[in-house]
Structure formats: structure tokens, C-alpha cells
Coordinates of C-alpha atoms and ligand atoms in Angstrom, one line a residue:
H1 CA 13.1 -41.1 -15.1
A2 CA 11.1 -40.9 -12.0
N3 CA 11.3 -37.9 -9.5
V4 CA 14.0 -38.3 -7.0
Q5 CA 11.9 -36.8 -4.1
W6 CA 8.7 -38.8 -4.5
G7 CA 9.4 -41.3 -7.5
G8 CA 9.5 -44.4 -5.4
R9 CA 6.1 -45.8 -6.5
F10 CA 6.6 -44.4 -10.1
A11 CA 7.9 -46.3 -13.0
G12 CA 8.1 -43.4 -15.4
G13 CA 8.6 -39.5 -15.2
P14 CA 6.2 -36.8 -16.1
S15 CA 5.5 -35.7 -19.5
Q16 CA 7.1 -32.2 -20.5
I17 CA 3.5 -30.7 -20.2
M18 CA 3.0 -32.3 -16.6
Q19 CA 6.3 -30.7 -15.6
A20 CA 5.6 -27.3 -17.1
I21 CA 2.2 -27.0 -15.5
N22 CA 3.3 -28.4 -12.2
A23 CA 6.4 -26.5 -11.7
S24 CA 6.6 -23.2 -9.7
I25 CA 10.4 -22.8 -9.5
S26 CA 10.4 -20.0 -12.1
F27 CA 8.6 -17.7 -9.6
D28 CA 9.0 -19.3 -6.2
K29 CA 12.7 -19.1 -6.3
V30 CA 12.4 -15.6 -4.9
M31 CA 11.6 -17.3 -1.5
W32 CA 14.9 -19.1 -1.3
K33 CA 16.1 -17.0 1.7
Q34 CA 12.8 -17.9 3.6
D35 CA 13.2 -21.5 2.7
I36 CA 16.7 -21.7 4.1
E37 CA 15.6 -19.8 7.2
G38 CA 12.7 -22.1 7.8
S39 CA 14.9 -25.3 7.2
L40 CA 17.6 -24.1 9.6
A41 CA 15.0 -23.6 12.3
H42 CA 13.5 -27.0 11.6
A43 CA 16.9 -28.8 11.8
A44 CA 17.9 -27.0 14.9
M45 CA 14.6 -28.2 16.5
L46 CA 14.9 -31.7 15.2
A47 CA 18.5 -31.8 16.9
H48 CA 17.2 -30.2 20.1
V49 CA 14.5 -32.9 20.5
G50 CA 16.9 -35.7 19.5
I51 CA 15.2 -36.6 16.1
I52 CA 18.6 -36.1 14.3
S53 CA 22.1 -35.8 15.6
A54 CA 23.9 -32.7 16.4
G55 CA 26.4 -33.8 13.7
D56 CA 23.7 -33.9 11.1
E57 CA 22.3 -30.7 12.2
A58 CA 25.8 -29.0 11.8
A59 CA 26.2 -30.6 8.3
I60 CA 22.8 -29.2 7.4
R61 CA 23.6 -26.0 8.6
Q62 CA 26.8 -25.7 6.7
G63 CA 25.1 -27.1 3.6
L64 CA 22.3 -24.5 3.7
A65 CA 24.7 -21.7 4.1
D66 CA 26.8 -22.7 1.1
I67 CA 23.6 -23.2 -1.0
G68 CA 22.7 -19.6 0.0
Q69 CA 26.0 -18.4 -1.2
E70 CA 25.5 -20.4 -4.5
I71 CA 22.1 -18.7 -5.0
E72 CA 23.5 -15.2 -4.2
S73 CA 26.3 -15.6 -6.5
G74 CA 24.2 -17.0 -9.3
S75 CA 25.9 -20.3 -9.6
F76 CA 23.1 -22.4 -8.3
V77 CA 21.4 -24.3 -11.1
F78 CA 17.6 -24.2 -10.7
S79 CA 15.8 -27.3 -12.1
E80 CA 12.3 -27.3 -13.5
A81 CA 12.1 -31.0 -12.9
L82 CA 12.5 -30.4 -9.2
E83 CA 9.4 -28.4 -9.3
D84 CA 9.8 -25.8 -6.6
I85 CA 12.3 -23.8 -4.6
H86 CA 11.8 -26.4 -1.7
M87 CA 12.8 -29.4 -3.5
N88 CA 15.6 -27.6 -5.4
I89 CA 17.3 -26.7 -2.2
E90 CA 16.6 -30.0 -0.5
A91 CA 18.0 -31.9 -3.4
R92 CA 21.1 -29.7 -3.7
L93 CA 21.6 -30.2 0.1
S94 CA 21.6 -34.0 -0.2
E95 CA 24.0 -33.6 -3.1
R96 CA 26.2 -31.6 -0.9
V97 CA 25.9 -33.2 2.6
G98 CA 24.5 -36.7 1.8
E99 CA 22.6 -38.5 4.4
A100 CA 22.1 -35.6 6.9
G101 CA 20.4 -33.7 4.0
K102 CA 18.1 -36.6 3.5
R103 CA 17.0 -36.4 7.1
L104 CA 15.8 -32.8 6.9
H105 CA 12.4 -33.6 5.7
T106 CA 11.6 -35.6 8.8
A107 CA 8.3 -34.5 10.6
R108 CA 7.7 -31.8 7.8
S109 CA 5.9 -31.6 4.6
R110 CA 6.1 -29.1 1.6
N111 CA 2.7 -28.2 2.7
D112 CA 3.7 -26.7 6.1
Q113 CA 7.0 -25.8 4.5
V114 CA 5.4 -23.6 1.8
A115 CA 2.9 -22.0 4.1
T116 CA 5.8 -21.1 6.5
D117 CA 8.1 -19.6 3.7
F118 CA 5.3 -17.6 2.3
R119 CA 4.2 -16.2 5.5
L120 CA 7.8 -15.2 6.0
W121 CA 8.0 -13.7 2.7
V122 CA 4.9 -11.7 3.0
R123 CA 5.9 -10.7 6.5
D124 CA 9.2 -9.2 5.0
A125 CA 7.3 -7.6 2.2
I126 CA 5.0 -5.8 4.8
D127 CA 8.0 -4.5 6.6
G128 CA 9.5 -3.1 3.6
L129 CA 6.3 -1.5 2.1
D130 CA 5.6 -0.1 5.7
R131 CA 8.9 1.9 5.7
Q132 CA 8.0 3.2 2.2
V133 CA 4.6 4.3 3.1
A134 CA 6.0 6.1 6.3
S135 CA 8.5 7.8 4.0
L136 CA 5.8 9.1 1.6
M137 CA 3.6 10.3 4.7
R138 CA 6.9 12.1 5.8
A139 CA 7.3 13.8 2.3
L140 CA 3.6 14.8 2.1
A141 CA 3.7 16.2 5.7
R142 CA 6.9 18.3 5.0
R143 CA 5.3 19.8 1.9
A144 CA 2.0 20.4 3.9
E145 CA 3.8 22.3 6.5
E146 CA 5.4 24.4 3.7
H147 CA 2.1 25.2 2.2
A148 CA -0.1 25.2 5.4
A149 CA -1.3 28.7 4.5
D150 CA -1.3 28.7 0.8
P151 CA -5.0 28.8 -0.6
M152 CA -6.1 26.5 -3.4
P153 CA -9.7 25.9 -4.6
G154 CA -11.3 23.0 -2.8
F155 CA -13.6 20.9 -5.0
T156 CA -16.6 18.8 -4.6
H157 CA -17.7 17.0 -7.9
L158 CA -14.8 18.7 -9.2
Q159 CA -16.6 22.0 -9.0
T160 CA -15.2 24.8 -7.2
A161 CA -16.6 24.6 -3.6
Q162 CA -14.7 26.4 -0.9
P163 CA -11.1 27.5 -0.4
V164 CA -8.8 25.1 1.3
T165 CA -5.1 25.3 1.9
F166 CA -2.9 23.1 -0.2
G167 CA -1.3 21.8 2.8
H168 CA -4.7 20.7 4.1
H169 CA -5.2 18.8 0.9
L170 CA -1.8 17.1 1.1
M171 CA -2.5 16.1 4.7
A172 CA -5.7 14.4 3.6
Y173 CA -3.4 11.8 2.0
V174 CA -1.3 11.4 5.1
E175 CA -4.4 10.3 6.9
M176 CA -5.3 7.7 4.2
L177 CA -1.7 6.4 4.3
A178 CA -1.8 6.1 7.9
R179 CA -4.9 3.8 7.7
D180 CA -3.0 1.8 5.2
R181 CA -0.2 1.3 7.5
G182 CA -2.8 0.2 10.0
R183 CA -4.1 -2.4 7.8
L184 CA -0.7 -3.7 7.1
A185 CA 0.2 -3.9 10.7
D186 CA -3.1 -5.7 11.3
T187 CA -2.5 -8.2 8.5
R188 CA 1.0 -8.7 10.0
R189 CA -0.3 -9.4 13.5
R190 CA -2.7 -12.1 12.4
L191 CA -0.1 -13.6 10.0
N192 CA 2.5 -14.0 12.6
E193 CA 1.7 -17.6 13.5
C194 CA 4.0 -20.5 12.5
P195 CA 2.5 -23.4 10.4
L196 CA 5.7 -25.4 10.5
G197 CA 5.0 -28.9 12.1
S198 CA 1.6 -29.2 10.8
A199 CA 3.2 -31.6 8.4
A200 CA 1.0 -32.6 5.4
L201 CA -2.3 -32.0 7.1
A202 CA -2.6 -34.0 10.3
G203 CA 0.5 -33.2 12.2
T204 CA 3.2 -35.7 13.0
S205 CA 4.0 -38.6 15.2
F206 CA 7.4 -37.3 16.0
P207 CA 8.1 -35.5 19.3
I208 CA 8.6 -32.1 17.6
D209 CA 8.8 -28.7 19.5
R210 CA 6.7 -26.3 17.5
R211 CA 7.2 -23.5 20.0
M212 CA 10.8 -23.7 19.3
T213 CA 10.5 -23.4 15.6
A214 CA 8.1 -20.6 16.0
G215 CA 10.2 -18.7 18.3
L216 CA 13.3 -19.1 16.1
L217 CA 11.4 -17.7 13.1
H218 CA 10.1 -14.9 15.1
F219 CA 6.6 -15.9 15.0
D220 CA 4.4 -15.2 18.0
R221 CA 3.1 -18.8 18.5
P222 CA 2.5 -21.8 16.4
T223 CA -0.8 -22.2 14.4
A224 CA -3.5 -24.1 16.3
N225 CA -5.0 -26.5 13.8
S226 CA -2.9 -28.4 11.2
L227 CA -5.6 -28.7 8.6
D228 CA -6.2 -24.9 8.8
A229 CA -2.5 -24.2 8.9
V230 CA -1.8 -25.8 5.5
S231 CA -5.0 -24.6 3.7
D232 CA -5.1 -21.1 4.9
R233 CA -4.0 -18.3 2.7
D234 CA -6.0 -15.5 4.5
F235 CA -2.7 -13.7 5.2
A236 CA -2.0 -13.2 1.4
L237 CA -5.6 -12.3 0.9
E238 CA -5.5 -9.7 3.7
F239 CA -2.2 -8.4 2.4
L240 CA -3.6 -8.1 -1.1
S241 CA -6.7 -6.3 0.2
A242 CA -4.6 -3.8 2.2
L243 CA -2.4 -3.1 -0.9
S244 CA -5.6 -2.8 -3.1
I245 CA -6.9 -0.1 -0.8
M246 CA -3.6 1.6 -0.6
A247 CA -3.2 1.6 -4.4
M248 CA -6.7 3.0 -4.7
H249 CA -5.3 5.9 -2.6
L250 CA -2.2 6.4 -4.5
S251 CA -4.3 6.2 -7.8
R252 CA -6.4 9.1 -6.5
M253 CA -3.4 11.0 -5.6
A254 CA -1.8 10.2 -9.1
E255 CA -5.1 11.3 -10.7
E256 CA -5.0 14.6 -8.9
I257 CA -1.3 15.1 -9.8
V258 CA -2.2 14.6 -13.4
I259 CA -5.2 17.2 -13.2
W260 CA -3.0 19.6 -11.2
C261 CA -0.3 19.7 -13.7
S262 CA -2.5 19.9 -16.7
S263 CA -2.1 23.3 -18.6
P264 CA -5.5 24.7 -17.7
F265 CA -5.0 23.9 -13.9
S266 CA -1.3 24.6 -13.7
F267 CA -1.4 24.1 -9.9
I268 CA 1.9 22.2 -9.7
R269 CA 5.1 21.5 -11.9
L270 CA 6.6 18.1 -11.7
S271 CA 10.4 18.1 -11.7
D272 CA 12.2 17.0 -15.0
A273 CA 13.3 13.8 -13.0
F274 CA 9.6 12.7 -13.0
T275 CA 8.3 14.0 -16.2
T276 CA 8.5 12.7 -19.8
G277 CA 8.4 14.4 -23.0
S278 CA 6.8 13.7 -26.4
S279 CA 8.4 12.6 -29.4
I280 CA 6.4 14.8 -31.6
M281 CA 5.1 17.8 -29.5
P282 CA 8.2 19.7 -28.1
Q283 CA 6.3 21.6 -25.6
K284 CA 4.9 18.5 -23.7
R285 CA 5.7 17.6 -20.1
N286 CA 3.6 14.4 -19.5
P287 CA 3.1 13.0 -15.9
D288 CA 3.6 9.3 -17.1
A289 CA 4.7 8.4 -13.6
A290 CA 1.5 9.7 -12.1
E291 CA -0.6 7.9 -14.9
L292 CA 1.2 4.6 -14.2
V293 CA 0.6 4.8 -10.5
R294 CA -3.0 5.4 -11.4
A295 CA -2.9 2.3 -13.8
K296 CA -0.8 -0.1 -11.6
T297 CA -3.9 -0.2 -9.3
G298 CA -5.3 -2.7 -11.6
R299 CA -2.6 -5.2 -10.6
M300 CA -3.4 -5.0 -6.8
T301 CA -7.1 -5.3 -7.5
G302 CA -6.7 -8.0 -10.1
S303 CA -4.3 -10.0 -7.8
L304 CA -6.8 -9.8 -5.0
V305 CA -9.7 -11.0 -7.1
G306 CA -7.5 -13.7 -8.7
L307 CA -6.4 -15.3 -5.6
L308 CA -10.0 -15.0 -3.8
T309 CA -11.1 -16.8 -7.0
V310 CA -8.5 -19.5 -6.6
M311 CA -9.2 -20.1 -3.0
K312 CA -13.0 -19.9 -2.8
G313 CA -14.0 -23.5 -3.8
L314 CA -11.1 -25.6 -2.3
P315 CA -11.8 -28.3 0.1
L316 CA -9.5 -28.7 3.0
A317 CA -6.5 -29.3 3.2
Y318 CA -3.9 -28.4 0.7
A319 CA -4.5 -28.6 -3.0
K320 CA -2.2 -27.7 -5.9
D321 CA -4.4 -24.8 -6.7
M322 CA -2.7 -23.0 -3.9
Q323 CA 0.5 -22.9 -5.6
E324 CA -1.2 -20.1 -7.7
D325 CA -1.0 -17.9 -4.6
K326 CA 2.4 -16.6 -5.1
E327 CA 2.5 -14.9 -8.6
P328 CA -0.3 -12.2 -7.6
V329 CA 1.3 -11.5 -4.3
F330 CA 4.8 -11.1 -5.8
A331 CA 3.4 -8.9 -8.7
A332 CA 1.4 -6.7 -6.2
T333 CA 4.3 -6.2 -4.1
D334 CA 6.6 -5.1 -6.8
A335 CA 4.0 -2.8 -8.2
A336 CA 3.2 -1.3 -4.8
A337 CA 7.0 -0.7 -4.0
L338 CA 7.3 1.0 -7.4
C339 CA 4.2 3.2 -7.0
L340 CA 5.2 4.3 -3.5
A341 CA 8.7 5.2 -4.7
A342 CA 7.3 7.2 -7.7
C343 CA 4.8 9.1 -5.4
D344 CA 7.6 9.9 -3.0
G345 CA 9.7 11.2 -5.7
M346 CA 6.9 13.3 -7.3
V347 CA 5.9 14.8 -4.0
R348 CA 9.3 15.6 -2.8
D349 CA 10.2 17.3 -6.2
M350 CA 7.0 19.2 -7.3
T351 CA 6.7 22.9 -7.4
A352 CA 3.5 24.4 -6.2
N353 CA 2.2 27.3 -8.4
T354 CA 0.8 29.1 -5.3
Q355 CA -0.3 32.2 -7.3
Q356 CA -2.3 30.3 -9.7
M357 CA -3.9 28.4 -6.9
R358 CA -4.7 31.4 -5.1
A359 CA -6.4 33.1 -7.8
L360 CA -8.4 30.0 -8.6
A361 CA -9.2 29.7 -5.0
G362 CA -11.1 33.0 -5.0
S363 CA -13.0 32.3 -8.4
G364 CA -16.3 30.4 -8.9
Y365 CA -18.1 32.3 -6.0
S366 CA -16.0 30.1 -3.7
T367 CA -16.8 32.2 -0.6
A368 CA -20.7 32.0 -1.1
T369 CA -20.8 29.9 2.1
D370 CA -19.0 32.5 4.1
I371 CA -21.8 35.0 3.1
A372 CA -24.5 32.6 4.2
D373 CA -22.6 31.8 7.5
W374 CA -22.3 35.7 8.0
L375 CA -26.1 36.0 7.4
V376 CA -26.6 33.4 10.1
R377 CA -24.1 34.7 12.6
V378 CA -24.6 38.5 12.3
L379 CA -28.4 38.8 11.2
K380 CA -29.4 35.6 12.9
L381 CA -31.3 34.3 9.7
P382 CA -32.0 30.6 9.6
F383 CA -29.4 28.9 7.5
R384 CA -32.0 27.9 4.8
T385 CA -33.1 31.6 4.4
A386 CA -29.4 32.7 4.3
H387 CA -28.6 30.0 1.7
H388 CA -31.5 31.5 -0.4
V389 CA -30.4 35.1 -0.1
T390 CA -26.8 34.1 -0.9
G391 CA -28.0 32.3 -4.0
K392 CA -29.8 35.5 -5.3
L393 CA -26.5 37.5 -4.6
V394 CA -24.5 34.9 -6.6
A395 CA -27.1 35.3 -9.4
R396 CA -26.6 39.0 -9.4
A397 CA -23.0 38.9 -9.4
E398 CA -23.1 36.3 -12.3
E399 CA -25.5 38.5 -14.3
K400 CA -22.9 41.3 -13.9
N401 CA -20.1 39.1 -14.5
I402 CA -18.2 40.1 -11.3
G403 CA -17.1 38.4 -8.1
L404 CA -19.1 38.5 -4.9
A405 CA -16.5 41.0 -3.3
E406 CA -17.3 43.4 -6.3
L407 CA -21.1 43.5 -5.5
S408 CA -22.1 47.1 -4.4
I409 CA -23.6 47.3 -0.9
E410 CA -26.9 48.6 -2.7
D411 CA -26.9 45.3 -4.6
M412 CA -26.3 43.3 -1.4
R413 CA -29.2 45.2 0.5
A414 CA -31.6 44.7 -2.5
E415 CA -31.6 41.0 -1.5
E416 CA -31.3 41.5 2.3
P417 CA -31.8 45.0 3.8
G418 CA -29.9 44.0 7.0
I419 CA -26.5 43.5 5.3
T420 CA -23.8 45.8 6.4
E421 CA -20.3 46.7 5.1
D422 CA -19.0 44.2 7.6
I423 CA -20.0 41.4 5.1
Y424 CA -17.1 42.3 2.9
S425 CA -14.6 41.2 5.7
V426 CA -15.6 37.5 5.0
L427 CA -15.4 37.5 1.3
S428 CA -11.7 37.1 0.9
V429 CA -10.0 33.8 0.4
D430 CA -7.7 34.3 3.4
A431 CA -10.6 35.2 5.5
S432 CA -12.5 32.2 4.5
I433 CA -9.6 29.8 5.1
A434 CA -8.6 31.4 8.5
S435 CA -12.2 31.1 9.7
R436 CA -12.3 27.3 9.4
T437 CA -10.9 26.6 12.7
S438 CA -13.1 23.7 13.6
E439 CA -11.2 20.5 14.5
G440 CA -9.8 19.1 11.3
G441 CA -10.8 22.2 9.4
T442 CA -8.4 23.9 6.8
A443 CA -7.4 27.0 9.0
P444 CA -3.6 27.4 8.4
D445 CA -2.9 27.0 12.1
N446 CA -4.7 23.8 12.2
V447 CA -2.9 22.5 9.1
R448 CA 0.5 23.4 10.4
A449 CA -0.2 21.8 13.7
Q450 CA -1.4 18.6 12.1
A451 CA 1.7 18.5 9.7
R452 CA 4.0 19.0 12.7
R453 CA 2.3 16.4 14.8
W454 CA 2.6 13.8 12.1
L455 CA 6.3 14.8 11.4
H456 CA 7.0 14.3 15.2
A457 CA 5.2 11.1 15.3
L458 CA 7.0 9.8 12.2
S459 CA 10.5 10.8 13.3
A460 CA 9.9 9.1 16.6
E461 CA 9.5 5.6 15.0
Ligands
LIG501 N1 5.1 -25.7 -5.0 C1 4.1 -26.1 -4.0 C2 3.4 -24.9 -3.7 O1 3.9 -23.7 -4.0 C3 4.5 -26.7 -2.7 C4 3.6 -27.6 -2.0 C5 3.5 -28.8 -2.8 N2 2.8 -29.7 -2.0 C6 2.2 -30.9 -2.5 N3 1.5 -31.6 -1.9 N4 2.3 -31.1 -3.7 O2 2.2 -24.8 -3.2

């Protein structure tokens, strides 16, 4: 039999295959709350301007509240024949409250309805994820304050470069996550216009009040162009871009966690709560959560590329292709929430092996730059010359299989006669990190101040 919502000009119903490819109810039912919210605002506006009666509005309001309860309690029967969440709820409303329910769709189309519901859903998702990012930043800053003065090897090319502090390294992620929050906030700001009232594509002849519905749904204003409003999915794409970049950050952190808790490194130990064992090798403690955070980045990036591909060739205005916007956004949101929670847990629970990090921070001639800097500062050598002299000193130490601090003063003077005993004062790891006092540098006081500044800012929110 023909569809009850649009079957007027149809003699027969769709084939099973048509219904299967057309329906979105299996995934868009998660937007039921937003759909009810949007309908409540629309009905209130219709009554306010006199398009429906106050009695009809009251019936719609009661009916939608009851439907919300049915969905929440699990008694609501979702129908694939009714295609999507919008028609499922509307059909049930008419079943429950009759004529009044059938008036709800006046001056609206599913095109502006779905655009509105989806914006509301993404807005909620942004707010939820933002809270999670803030929590992870707090966890990182707390651990950074604790380890503000604990040295670790700093790497470039994953080769020992110069000593840094573990706190400084953790604070680097706080900065990345702060930018991620900025991108989410920016997405939210641009998203916050209400498409409702754009109707199918051209607007409507009814005397609707779009400012009222926009206000009731906490949008900043109505969208300006009805064609754009029903065919725009920029907000979803911006959201997925922000999540992709954030996932890339989380993946880098996860990769470092994997490296740090590998046996040769042993910089950190994850708690039992965030570690798995091996079914064959009893000694194993595997960082599976970190590996999965690293891997789930693929979902965010995949979702972004997938939706860009869906959207790129569509003529204005709405086309059914756009129904494919939701699954990638829902999947990326779920994955992001899980990744943030896992990172939060790992960071809070991990134990730093400060002795091991300190030992390795001093190996690999990590204070060679400090020698070069000393030659520039004290002997006034040009940096290039100092770099060359230091290279010779490193080669000597390497030949003798000793560290730079163990080179005799005679060995030092063989390369540069002006060198004095004072040079040994810059060779320790602690001296090296303490000297990095430039703004944003790794000196422990800097790191502690930064961690406290962030903790203060985050607690004031
Ligand atoms: N289920 C559709 C979607 O998610 C709702 C809009 C349908 N509009 C239409 N003209 N067929 O995009």
C-alpha cells in the first residue's frame, strides 16, 4: 500500500529494495530528541501567529511529550516503511492526537526539518566533546605540574636531541587540545543559525515567525537563504574536520604512549585498568587502548572524506544523497568520545619512570648544544664555529666511548684552547633544562607556571 505521508498520487507502495535503500530510521532515530524539540518550537510558532489554534498546539505538545516517553522507555515501534525519524514521530503523533497532529507539518518540509534537527544534534555533540577535551587538558596539566622539573630526552627524528622536562612534553598536548577546542567553538558559532522555515527550498507563503523558532531553539538567528539552508552541510563538514585534526593529535599522543611504555624505553607504566595482557605471553602488558586511539583516527578522517565526496557534486537544493551525512558524523562522534575518555584515563593513571627518563635524557650527547652555546657566550665564537668545535668534541667522546662530561680538560683544549673548567657547569641535564628560560622553553619554572595558568583557566570555566 502507498505511503501514508506522501502516497496521494501513488497507486502502489515501494518495493522492498526501494524501502531498504531509502530508509534512514535505523540510524537517524538517535535524533528523536532534537526532532521533538524542533517540532515543539514549530508548533508554538504556528499557534503564536495564528496558523494553528492554541488547542491544536496543546494537543501537539502533549502528544510529543508522550512520544518522547514511549521512545525513552523503549515501547515506541520504529517503522522502516515510515523511512525516517521525522515521519515516524509525525505519524505516531497523528495516531495519538488526530487532526492536530496532521497540522504540524504546515509551513515546513522535511528538508528544513532535518537540517534543523541535525544542527541541533551536532551542537549537542560539540558541547559534550568540548567538556571531554577540557577534562583531558586538566588531566595533562595536572601531570605536567607534577613533572615540571623531571627531565626526559627530547627528540627530533626520534633521535635524542636536547633534554626537556616530562611536564613540558605533556603541556605540548594541552596547547594542541586548546586549538581543537577553538575549532569546535568556531564550528558551533557558524552552525548556530536556524534553517527552520526555509520549507522545501523556496520558503513558504504562510506568515511564519522564523525569529521566534530560532530563539526557542537557542539559535542566534534564522538562516538567510532558503536554498542554502536546506542544502548546506558545512556545519557537519567543519565538525568532522575539527574532529579529524583532534583525532590526529590524540593519535600522536597515543603513539608516544605506545613508545614510552615499550620495554626498551620504559618511560611510563600504564595502570592495570588501561592495559591488556597476552593469552600466550604471561609477561606482556599491552597498551591496546593507546593503539586503538591511534587507529580510530581513521574513522574521523574517513568520515570527513566520505561526506566531502557525497556533497561535492550536488546541485541545489536538497538531494537524497544528503541523507548519507548522518552515519559518518554519528560514528566519528562516538569514536571521538571514546578516544578522549581513554586518553583521559591513561594520562590520569600512568606512572612516570622518572629515573629512566633522567638517565636517558643525559645520554646520546644531548647537551652538545649547551657546549656550543657556552663557546658562543663565553669565548664569543660565532655559532657555526662553535658548532664545528662541539662536533669534534662529540667525536672524541664517542671514540673513547664516554659522555661529554667525562672528557678531560686536555681533550677539550685540544679542540679549542680557550675552553676553561667552567664549561662543565653546562653539561648536566638539570643545568641544560634550567637554562632554557626563553618564553615557551622547557625550564622547570616556565613549565610549572604554564601548567598552573592552564589549570586556573580551566577551573574558572
Ligand atoms: N531522511 C531524510 C534525510 O535524512 C529527510 C529529508 C527527506 N526529504 C526529502 N525530500 N525526501 O535527509
